[in-house]
């Protein structure tokens, strides 16, 4: 029985996982790119969706990134995880009805929703896991303390919610998503190659 | 005398510093973007130069980044620091005569040359600071041990050379460049905002 369970868990982790990252102007450069890099190294099929089309997006520190697709092309798909990066661009994720409908669909289907830095404010706007334990960038604590139980950890996992603080915690954030989707062994293997202690 | 020295050092740190990062296809996504982000947060004027023109570059984990300018437009300028990122794209930096001439000019003028991961192999190719203490990604140690004194530290500073290991050490690498160009206080301030222990 134990062996059968191990096999089942192993085969679950063997399936290719899919994730979607929402990219908007003024996103936090490092939070976007670290998450994309780490998830793809783990073999996760990650799509970077431009919330304002497929033109290059200018992140807050002026790195210009081309999305893989425009968000419209993702609205009929289901992903294992949605990723909400931070930066002042979080407001572009709040003011976008397609982002809203994708988040709501994934919430209904109990998929992982992961937010870092101001991405946690997007979660709050769409009422994702209200009352759950989360962490966020220090200056957003006050805005979120009525809706969530705020912890000071670098990353918090509570049910299907994964949250983190900012650029400097983005490797831990991304490796936690890998661990939840692909297992502890894969997250350790990726961390080792990156020279990250995880 | 002491006061005059402090004022001098302070004013040196007040001047806007300029840095150049060489961007080639198959560069290591996170090493590029973390360095750009951290240096710009510190107020350093950082230019991302496309070594094969101004079209979007596809990094090794498929993040597509637009350079600020093509490298030809940088060849007559002098920067306070040159940055050589890693990833398999390092070969594109070795096979580029303009990169070579820019590196040699900055070497002659005792400017900072900073290499991370396979960027250290580019340094070696252009004979930058041969015999100095450096660190690198573990798998490149063997190639470099005849030319440098290899250490296992996450970041090594030796004279005008700054070296580091890989994606997971990129925040430390970039913050060390900030410390060398703008002073300890600025590097601490940027680290704090990023939520990085430095």
Coordinates of C-alpha atoms in Angstrom, one line a residue:
Chain A
X1 CA 0.0 0.0 0.0
X2 CA 2.8 2.4 1.0
X3 CA 4.7 1.5 -2.2
X4 CA 1.5 2.1 -4.3
X5 CA 1.1 5.5 -2.7
X6 CA 4.7 6.4 -3.4
X7 CA 4.3 5.3 -7.0
X8 CA 1.2 7.4 -7.3
X9 CA 2.8 10.4 -5.8
X10 CA 5.8 9.9 -8.0
X11 CA 3.7 9.6 -11.2
X12 CA 1.7 12.7 -10.2
X13 CA 5.0 14.6 -10.0
X14 CA 6.1 13.2 -13.3
X15 CA 3.3 14.8 -15.3
X16 CA 4.2 18.1 -17.0
X17 CA 2.8 20.9 -14.9
X18 CA 1.6 24.2 -16.4
X19 CA 1.8 27.6 -14.9
X20 CA 0.8 31.1 -16.0
X21 CA 2.5 34.3 -15.0
X22 CA 0.7 37.6 -15.6
X23 CA 3.0 40.4 -16.9
X24 CA 2.1 44.0 -16.8
X25 CA 4.0 47.3 -17.3
X26 CA 5.8 48.3 -14.1
X27 CA 6.1 44.7 -12.8
X28 CA 9.0 44.0 -10.5
X29 CA 11.7 42.9 -12.9
X30 CA 13.5 40.4 -10.7
X31 CA 10.3 38.8 -9.3
X32 CA 9.1 38.1 -12.8
X33 CA 12.4 36.8 -14.2
X34 CA 13.5 34.7 -11.2
X35 CA 10.1 32.9 -11.1
X36 CA 10.2 32.2 -14.8
X37 CA 13.7 31.0 -14.7
X38 CA 13.3 28.7 -11.7
X39 CA 10.0 27.1 -12.8
X40 CA 11.3 26.4 -16.3
X41 CA 14.5 24.8 -14.9
X42 CA 12.2 22.5 -13.0
X43 CA 10.5 21.5 -16.3
X44 CA 7.3 23.4 -15.6
X45 CA 5.6 24.7 -18.8
X46 CA 5.4 28.4 -17.8
X47 CA 3.6 30.9 -20.0
X48 CA 4.3 34.6 -19.6
X49 CA 1.0 36.3 -20.5
X50 CA 1.0 40.0 -21.4
X51 CA -2.0 41.6 -19.9
X52 CA -2.0 44.4 -22.4
X53 CA -1.2 42.5 -25.5
X54 CA 2.0 40.9 -26.9
X55 CA 4.2 44.1 -27.1
X56 CA 7.3 44.4 -24.9
X57 CA 6.5 45.3 -21.3
X58 CA 8.7 47.8 -19.4
X59 CA 9.3 46.6 -15.9
X60 CA 9.8 49.1 -13.0
X61 CA 13.6 49.0 -13.3
X62 CA 13.3 49.4 -17.1
X63 CA 14.1 45.9 -18.2
X64 CA 12.0 45.4 -21.3
X65 CA 10.5 41.9 -21.6
X66 CA 8.5 40.4 -24.4
X67 CA 5.5 38.3 -23.2
X68 CA 5.1 34.8 -24.7
X69 CA 1.4 35.5 -25.6
X70 CA -1.3 38.0 -25.0
X71 CA -3.6 37.1 -22.1
X72 CA -6.6 36.6 -24.4
X73 CA -5.0 33.4 -25.7
X74 CA -4.9 31.9 -22.1
X75 CA -8.4 32.5 -21.0
X76 CA -9.8 29.1 -22.0
X77 CA -6.9 27.1 -20.5
X78 CA -6.5 25.7 -17.0
X79 CA -3.1 25.9 -15.3
X80 CA -1.7 24.1 -12.2
X81 CA -0.6 27.5 -10.8
X82 CA -1.2 31.2 -11.4
X83 CA 1.6 33.6 -10.6
X84 CA 1.0 37.2 -9.6
X85 CA 4.3 39.2 -9.5
X86 CA 4.6 42.5 -7.6
X87 CA 5.7 46.0 -8.5
X88 CA 3.5 49.1 -9.1
X89 CA 2.2 47.1 -12.1
X90 CA -0.1 45.3 -9.7
X91 CA -2.7 47.9 -10.4
X92 CA -2.8 46.7 -14.1
X93 CA -3.7 43.2 -12.8
X94 CA -6.5 44.6 -10.7
X95 CA -8.0 46.7 -13.6
X96 CA -8.2 43.8 -16.0
X97 CA -11.4 41.8 -16.4
X98 CA -9.6 38.8 -18.1
X99 CA -7.1 38.5 -15.2
X100 CA -10.1 38.6 -12.9
X101 CA -12.0 35.8 -14.8
X102 CA -8.8 33.6 -15.0
X103 CA -8.1 34.0 -11.2
X104 CA -11.8 33.3 -10.3
X105 CA -11.8 30.1 -12.5
X106 CA -8.6 28.8 -10.9
X107 CA -9.9 29.6 -7.5
X108 CA -13.0 27.6 -8.2
X109 CA -10.9 24.7 -9.3
X110 CA -8.6 24.8 -6.3
X111 CA -5.5 25.5 -8.3
X112 CA -2.4 27.1 -6.7
X113 CA -2.4 30.8 -6.7
X114 CA 0.9 32.4 -5.9
X115 CA 1.5 36.1 -5.2
X116 CA 4.7 37.9 -4.3
X117 CA 5.1 41.5 -3.0
X118 CA 2.2 43.6 -4.4
X119 CA 0.9 40.5 -6.0
X120 CA -0.7 39.8 -2.6
X121 CA -2.8 42.9 -3.1
X122 CA -4.1 41.5 -6.4
X123 CA -5.0 38.3 -4.5
X124 CA -6.9 40.5 -1.9
X125 CA -8.7 42.4 -4.7
X126 CA -10.0 39.1 -6.2
X127 CA -10.9 37.8 -2.7
X128 CA -8.4 34.8 -3.0
X129 CA -8.4 32.8 0.2
X130 CA -9.5 35.5 2.5
X131 CA -8.6 34.7 6.1
X132 CA -5.6 32.6 5.1
X133 CA -2.1 32.9 6.4
X134 CA 0.1 35.0 4.1
X135 CA 3.2 37.1 4.0
X136 CA 3.8 40.3 2.0
X137 CA 6.2 43.2 1.5
X138 CA 6.3 45.2 4.8
X139 CA 4.7 48.4 3.5
X140 CA 1.5 46.4 2.3
X141 CA 0.9 44.8 5.7
X142 CA -1.5 47.5 6.9
X143 CA -3.7 47.2 3.7
X144 CA -4.0 43.5 4.1
X145 CA -4.3 42.8 7.8
X146 CA -8.1 43.0 7.8
X147 CA -8.3 40.3 5.1
X148 CA -5.5 37.9 6.0
X149 CA -3.5 36.5 8.9
X150 CA -0.1 38.2 8.3
X151 CA 3.1 36.4 9.1
X152 CA 6.7 37.7 8.8
X153 CA 8.1 34.6 7.0
X154 CA 9.9 34.9 3.6
X155 CA 7.4 32.5 2.1
X156 CA 4.1 31.2 3.4
X157 CA 2.1 28.2 2.1
X158 CA -1.5 27.9 3.3
X159 CA -3.7 25.5 1.3
X160 CA -3.4 26.5 -2.3
X161 CA -2.0 29.9 -1.5
X162 CA 1.7 30.6 -1.8
X163 CA 2.9 34.1 -0.8
X164 CA 6.2 35.9 -0.5
X165 CA 7.7 39.3 0.4
X166 CA 9.8 40.8 -2.5
X167 CA 12.7 40.5 -4.9
X168 CA 15.1 39.1 -2.3
X169 CA 12.7 36.3 -1.4
X170 CA 11.8 35.5 -5.1
X171 CA 14.1 32.4 -5.3
X172 CA 12.5 30.9 -2.2
X173 CA 9.0 31.8 -3.6
X174 CA 9.7 30.1 -6.9
X175 CA 11.4 27.1 -5.4
X176 CA 8.3 26.7 -3.1
X177 CA 6.1 26.7 -6.2
X178 CA 8.4 24.0 -7.7
X179 CA 8.2 21.9 -4.4
X180 CA 4.4 22.1 -4.4
X181 CA 4.0 21.2 -8.0
X182 CA 6.9 18.8 -8.6
X183 CA 8.0 17.6 -5.2
X184 CA 10.8 18.3 -2.7
X185 CA 13.5 16.4 -4.6
X186 CA 13.0 18.5 -7.8
X187 CA 13.1 21.8 -5.8
X188 CA 16.3 20.7 -4.0
X189 CA 17.9 19.7 -7.4
X190 CA 17.0 23.1 -9.0
X191 CA 18.2 25.0 -5.9
X192 CA 21.6 23.2 -6.0
X193 CA 22.1 24.1 -9.7
X194 CA 21.2 27.7 -9.0
X195 CA 23.6 27.9 -6.0
X196 CA 20.6 28.8 -3.7
X197 CA 20.3 27.5 -0.2
X198 CA 16.7 26.1 0.0
Chain B
X1 CA 43.0 66.0 6.7
X2 CA 40.8 63.1 7.7
X3 CA 37.7 65.3 7.2
X4 CA 38.9 66.4 3.7
X5 CA 39.4 62.7 2.8
X6 CA 35.9 61.8 4.0
X7 CA 34.5 64.7 1.9
X8 CA 36.4 63.6 -1.1
X9 CA 35.2 60.0 -0.8
X10 CA 31.7 61.2 -0.2
X11 CA 31.7 63.4 -3.3
X12 CA 33.2 60.6 -5.3
X13 CA 30.2 58.5 -4.3
X14 CA 27.8 61.3 -5.1
X15 CA 28.8 61.4 -8.8
X16 CA 26.5 59.4 -11.1
X17 CA 28.3 56.1 -11.9
X18 CA 27.9 54.4 -15.3
X19 CA 28.0 50.7 -16.0
X20 CA 27.7 48.6 -19.1
X21 CA 26.2 45.0 -19.2
X22 CA 26.9 42.9 -22.3
X23 CA 23.7 41.0 -23.4
X24 CA 24.0 38.0 -25.7
X25 CA 21.6 35.2 -26.8
X26 CA 21.6 32.4 -24.2
X27 CA 22.7 34.7 -21.3
X28 CA 21.6 33.5 -17.9
X29 CA 18.2 35.3 -17.4
X30 CA 18.4 35.9 -13.7
X31 CA 22.1 37.0 -13.6
X32 CA 21.3 39.7 -16.2
X33 CA 18.0 41.0 -14.7
X34 CA 19.1 40.9 -11.0
X35 CA 22.2 42.9 -11.8
X36 CA 20.3 45.4 -13.9
X37 CA 17.6 45.8 -11.2
X38 CA 20.0 46.2 -8.3
X39 CA 22.4 48.7 -10.0
X40 CA 19.5 50.9 -11.2
X41 CA 18.0 50.9 -7.8
X42 CA 21.3 52.3 -6.5
X43 CA 21.1 55.1 -9.0
X44 CA 23.8 53.7 -11.3
X45 CA 23.3 54.6 -15.0
X46 CA 23.3 51.0 -16.4
X47 CA 23.2 50.4 -20.1
X48 CA 22.2 46.9 -21.5
X49 CA 24.2 46.6 -24.7
X50 CA 23.1 43.9 -27.3
X51 CA 26.2 42.3 -28.7
X52 CA 24.3 41.3 -31.8
X53 CA 22.3 44.4 -32.4
X54 CA 19.2 45.9 -30.8
X55 CA 16.7 43.0 -31.5
X56 CA 15.3 41.0 -28.5
X57 CA 17.7 38.5 -27.0
X58 CA 16.5 35.1 -25.9
X59 CA 18.0 34.1 -22.6
X60 CA 18.7 30.5 -21.7
X61 CA 15.4 30.0 -19.9
X62 CA 13.6 31.8 -22.8
X63 CA 13.0 35.2 -21.2
X64 CA 13.1 37.6 -24.2
X65 CA 14.8 40.9 -23.3
X66 CA 15.2 44.0 -25.5
X67 CA 18.7 45.6 -25.1
X68 CA 18.8 49.4 -24.6
X69 CA 21.3 49.9 -27.5
X70 CA 23.4 47.9 -29.8
X71 CA 27.0 47.5 -28.7
X72 CA 28.4 49.7 -31.5
X73 CA 26.9 52.7 -29.8
X74 CA 29.0 52.1 -26.6
X75 CA 32.4 51.6 -28.1
X76 CA 33.6 55.1 -27.7
X77 CA 32.4 55.6 -24.1
X78 CA 34.1 54.9 -20.8
X79 CA 32.1 53.2 -18.0
X80 CA 32.9 52.8 -14.3
X81 CA 32.2 49.1 -14.5
X82 CA 31.7 46.4 -17.1
X83 CA 29.5 43.5 -16.4
X84 CA 29.9 40.0 -17.9
X85 CA 26.9 37.8 -17.2
X86 CA 27.0 34.0 -17.5
X87 CA 25.0 31.3 -19.3
X88 CA 26.0 29.5 -22.5
X89 CA 25.8 32.9 -24.2
X90 CA 29.3 33.6 -22.8
X91 CA 30.7 32.3 -26.1
X92 CA 29.0 35.1 -27.9
X93 CA 31.0 37.5 -25.7
X94 CA 34.2 35.8 -26.6
X95 CA 33.6 35.8 -30.3
X96 CA 32.9 39.5 -30.5
X97 CA 35.7 41.9 -31.4
X98 CA 33.8 45.0 -30.1
X99 CA 33.4 43.3 -26.7
X100 CA 37.1 42.6 -26.8
X101 CA 38.1 46.1 -27.5
X102 CA 35.8 47.6 -24.9
X103 CA 37.1 45.1 -22.2
X104 CA 40.7 45.9 -23.1
X105 CA 40.1 49.7 -23.0
X106 CA 38.6 49.4 -19.5
X107 CA 41.3 47.1 -18.3
X108 CA 43.9 49.7 -19.4
X109 CA 42.0 52.4 -17.5
X110 CA 41.7 50.3 -14.3
X111 CA 37.9 50.3 -14.3
X112 CA 35.9 47.6 -12.5
X113 CA 35.3 44.4 -14.5
X114 CA 32.7 42.1 -13.0
X115 CA 32.0 38.6 -14.1
X116 CA 29.5 36.1 -12.8
X117 CA 29.3 32.3 -13.6
X118 CA 30.5 31.8 -17.2
X119 CA 31.3 35.5 -17.3
X120 CA 34.5 34.6 -15.6
X121 CA 35.5 32.5 -18.6
X122 CA 35.1 35.6 -20.7
X123 CA 37.4 37.4 -18.3
X124 CA 40.0 34.7 -18.8
X125 CA 39.7 34.8 -22.6
X126 CA 40.5 38.5 -22.5
X127 CA 43.3 38.0 -19.9
X128 CA 41.6 40.2 -17.3
X129 CA 43.6 40.2 -14.1
X130 CA 45.3 36.9 -14.6
X131 CA 46.6 35.5 -11.3
X132 CA 44.0 37.3 -9.3
X133 CA 41.7 35.7 -6.7
X134 CA 38.3 34.9 -8.2
X135 CA 35.3 32.6 -7.7
X136 CA 33.2 30.9 -10.4
X137 CA 30.5 28.4 -11.0
X138 CA 31.8 25.0 -9.8
X139 CA 31.9 23.3 -13.2
X140 CA 34.2 26.0 -14.6
X141 CA 36.8 25.7 -11.8
X142 CA 39.0 23.3 -13.7
X143 CA 39.1 25.5 -16.8
X144 CA 40.2 28.5 -14.8
X145 CA 42.6 27.1 -12.1
X146 CA 45.7 27.6 -14.2
X147 CA 44.9 31.3 -14.8
X148 CA 43.5 32.4 -11.4
X149 CA 43.5 31.7 -7.6
X150 CA 40.1 30.1 -7.2
X151 CA 38.1 30.6 -4.0
X152 CA 34.8 29.1 -2.9
X153 CA 33.2 32.4 -1.8
X154 CA 29.9 33.6 -3.2
X155 CA 31.6 36.8 -4.3
X156 CA 35.3 37.7 -4.5
X157 CA 36.7 41.2 -4.9
X158 CA 40.4 41.5 -5.9
X159 CA 41.5 44.9 -7.0
X160 CA 39.2 46.0 -9.8
X161 CA 37.9 42.4 -10.4
X162 CA 34.5 41.3 -8.9
X163 CA 33.5 37.7 -9.5
X164 CA 30.6 35.5 -8.4
X165 CA 29.2 32.0 -8.8
X166 CA 25.8 31.8 -10.4
X167 CA 22.1 32.9 -10.3
X168 CA 21.7 32.3 -6.6
X169 CA 24.6 34.6 -5.8
X170 CA 23.6 37.3 -8.2
X171 CA 22.1 39.6 -5.6
X172 CA 25.4 39.5 -3.6
X173 CA 27.3 40.1 -6.8
X174 CA 25.2 43.1 -7.8
X175 CA 25.2 44.6 -4.3
X176 CA 29.0 44.2 -4.2
X177 CA 29.3 46.2 -7.4
X178 CA 27.0 48.9 -5.8
X179 CA 29.2 48.9 -2.7
X180 CA 32.4 49.3 -4.7
X181 CA 30.9 52.1 -6.9
X182 CA 28.6 53.9 -4.4
X183 CA 29.7 53.0 -0.9
X184 CA 28.6 50.6 1.8
X185 CA 25.7 52.7 2.9
X186 CA 24.0 52.7 -0.5
X187 CA 24.5 48.9 -0.8
X188 CA 22.9 48.4 2.6
X189 CA 20.0 50.7 1.7
X190 CA 19.3 48.9 -1.6
X191 CA 19.6 45.4 0.1
X192 CA 17.1 46.4 2.8
X193 CA 14.5 47.5 0.2
X194 CA 15.0 44.3 -1.8
X195 CA 14.6 42.1 1.4
X196 CA 18.1 40.7 0.8
X197 CA 20.5 40.0 3.7
X198 CA 23.8 41.7 2.7

